[in-house]
């Protein structure tokens, strides 16, 4: 590259790395571009704040840590991934307000794709937040609701979508009215709870 004119830049943290390279490189590029370099941090910390999670490191410290880690990987092109969990504790929906999060960072050598090359795609119905009928570890909404209920001096939170009651933070919900049992139909909005199954079986048996 000694006799070549070249540009260097990147998106998000890649933009930050490009700026750092240009500052310290022996062979200087003729121009540097960085597109939204701070947005990863902004989204990361804002998401944690919205979910009541405490990231155990300040932004400036995290930026410094990432720069140090990038130097330890023997590859110029890397995929940098960071994730934070709410913290350590026994399984439960209610979490203490001052719980410290756990930070996890991975760096993987990664070929930078040609963004000018066309790709093939399919269409797929967006149901990322509708798999309530699946028993998974995605308990963030339930944890937020259960904790809000606990801090309000209550024992449970009833979910609703508009004027339709669905279920609770960690249980199904049913209404007994005029000799009938009313509960949400089984679809991707509710978890098919075992207590719900038994309740409806008894109701059917009793007529």
C-alpha positions in Angstrom: 0.0 0.0 0.0 3.0 2.3 0.2 2.5 3.6 -3.4 -1.3 3.3 -3.3 -4.0 5.8 -2.5 -6.6 4.2 -0.3 -9.5 5.0 1.9 -10.4 3.3 5.2 -13.6 3.4 7.2 -16.5 1.4 8.5 -19.9 1.3 10.2 -20.5 1.6 13.9 -17.5 0.2 15.9 -15.8 -0.5 12.6 -15.8 3.3 12.1 -14.2 3.8 15.4 -11.5 1.2 14.6 -10.9 2.9 11.2 -10.3 6.3 13.0 -7.9 4.6 15.4 -6.0 3.0 12.6 -5.6 6.3 10.8 -4.3 7.9 13.9 -1.6 5.3 14.5 -0.8 3.7 11.1 2.6 4.2 9.5 1.0 4.2 6.1 -1.7 6.8 6.1 -5.0 6.6 4.1 -5.9 9.6 2.1 -9.3 9.7 3.8 -11.3 8.1 6.6 -15.0 7.6 7.0 -17.0 6.5 10.0 -20.7 5.9 9.8 -22.5 6.3 13.2 -19.6 5.0 15.2 -21.2 5.6 18.6 -24.6 4.0 17.9 -23.7 0.5 19.1 -22.9 1.9 22.5 -26.0 4.1 22.5 -28.3 1.2 21.6 -26.5 -1.1 24.1 -26.8 1.2 27.1 -30.2 2.4 26.2 -31.6 -1.1 25.8 -30.2 -2.0 29.2 -31.7 1.1 30.8 -35.1 0.3 29.3 -35.0 -3.2 30.8 -33.7 -2.1 34.2 -30.3 -3.8 33.7 -27.1 -2.5 35.1 -24.1 -2.7 32.8 -21.0 -3.3 35.0 -18.8 -0.9 33.0 -18.9 2.7 31.9 -19.0 3.6 28.2 -15.4 5.0 28.1 -14.1 1.9 29.9 -15.9 -0.4 27.5 -14.6 1.5 24.5 -11.0 1.1 25.8 -11.6 -2.6 26.6 -12.8 -3.3 23.1 -9.9 -1.6 21.5 -7.5 -3.7 23.7 -9.3 -6.9 22.8 -9.3 -6.2 19.1 -5.5 -6.1 19.2 -5.3 -9.6 20.7 -6.9 -11.2 17.6 -4.5 -12.1 14.8 -6.8 -10.9 12.1 -7.6 -7.4 10.7 -11.3 -8.2 10.0 -13.3 -9.2 13.1 -16.8 -9.6 14.2 -17.1 -8.0 17.7 -20.1 -9.1 19.7 -21.1 -8.0 23.2 -23.9 -9.2 25.4 -25.0 -8.4 29.0 -27.1 -10.6 31.3 -29.1 -9.2 34.2 -26.7 -10.8 36.7 -26.2 -13.8 39.1 -29.0 -15.2 41.3 -31.4 -18.0 41.9 -34.1 -18.5 39.2 -37.0 -16.1 39.9 -39.0 -13.5 38.0 -38.4 -10.8 40.5 -34.9 -9.2 40.5 -33.3 -6.7 42.9 -33.0 -3.2 41.7 -29.2 -3.0 42.3 -28.2 -6.3 40.6 -25.0 -6.0 38.7 -25.0 -7.3 35.1 -22.5 -9.7 33.6 -20.8 -8.6 30.4 -19.7 -11.1 27.7 -17.6 -10.2 24.7 -16.5 -12.4 21.8 -14.2 -11.5 18.9 -14.2 -13.7 15.8 -12.1 -13.4 12.6 -14.7 -12.5 10.0 -14.5 -11.9 6.3 -16.0 -8.5 5.4 -18.7 -9.2 2.8 -19.0 -7.3 -0.4 -21.9 -4.9 0.2 -22.2 -4.2 -3.5 -22.9 -7.9 -4.4 -26.6 -8.8 -4.7 -28.0 -11.4 -2.3 -31.0 -13.8 -2.4 -33.8 -13.3 0.1 -37.1 -14.7 1.2 -40.1 -13.1 2.8 -41.1 -14.4 6.3 -43.9 -13.3 8.6 -42.5 -11.2 11.4 -43.5 -13.1 14.6 -40.5 -12.4 16.7 -42.5 -11.2 19.6 -45.5 -13.6 19.2 -44.1 -16.9 20.3 -45.7 -16.7 23.7 -46.9 -20.3 23.3 -43.4 -21.6 23.4 -41.6 -22.4 26.7 -38.3 -20.6 26.3 -35.8 -18.6 28.3 -37.1 -15.3 26.8 -38.6 -14.1 30.1 -37.7 -10.4 29.8 -41.4 -9.2 29.5 -42.5 -11.5 32.3 -39.6 -10.4 34.6 -40.4 -6.7 34.0 -44.1 -7.2 34.7 -43.5 -9.4 37.8 -41.1 -6.9 39.2 -43.4 -4.0 38.5 -46.2 -5.9 40.3 -43.9 -6.7 43.3 -42.9 -3.0 43.6 -46.5 -2.0 43.5 -47.2 -4.4 46.4 -49.0 -6.9 44.2 -48.4 -10.6 43.5 -49.1 -10.9 39.8 -49.4 -8.9 36.6 -52.1 -9.5 34.0 -51.0 -8.9 30.5 -53.4 -7.4 27.9 -53.1 -6.4 24.3 -55.4 -3.5 23.9 -58.7 -4.6 25.5 -57.9 -8.3 25.3 -56.6 -10.1 28.4 -54.1 -12.7 27.5 -52.3 -14.2 30.5 -50.2 -13.2 33.5 -46.5 -12.8 34.1 -46.0 -16.4 35.3 -49.5 -18.0 35.1 -52.5 -18.2 32.8 -55.6 -16.2 33.7 -59.3 -17.3 33.7 -62.5 -15.6 34.5 -65.6 -17.3 36.1 -68.7 -15.5 35.1 -72.4 -16.5 34.8 -71.5 -20.2 35.2 -68.8 -20.1 32.5 -65.1 -20.3 32.4 -63.6 -17.6 30.2 -60.0 -17.8 29.1 -57.9 -16.8 26.1 -57.8 -19.3 23.2 -54.7 -21.3 22.6 -52.6 -19.4 20.0 -49.2 -17.7 19.8 -50.3 -15.1 22.3 -50.4 -17.3 25.4 -48.5 -20.2 26.9 -50.6 -23.4 27.1 -50.2 -23.8 30.9 -50.7 -27.1 32.6 -52.9 -25.6 35.3 -55.1 -24.2 32.5 -55.4 -27.6 30.9 -56.5 -29.2 34.2 -58.9 -26.3 35.0 -60.7 -26.7 31.6 -60.8 -30.5 32.0 -62.5 -30.2 35.4 -64.9 -27.5 34.1 -65.9 -29.8 31.2 -66.4 -32.7 33.6 -68.6 -30.6 35.8 -70.6 -29.5 32.8 
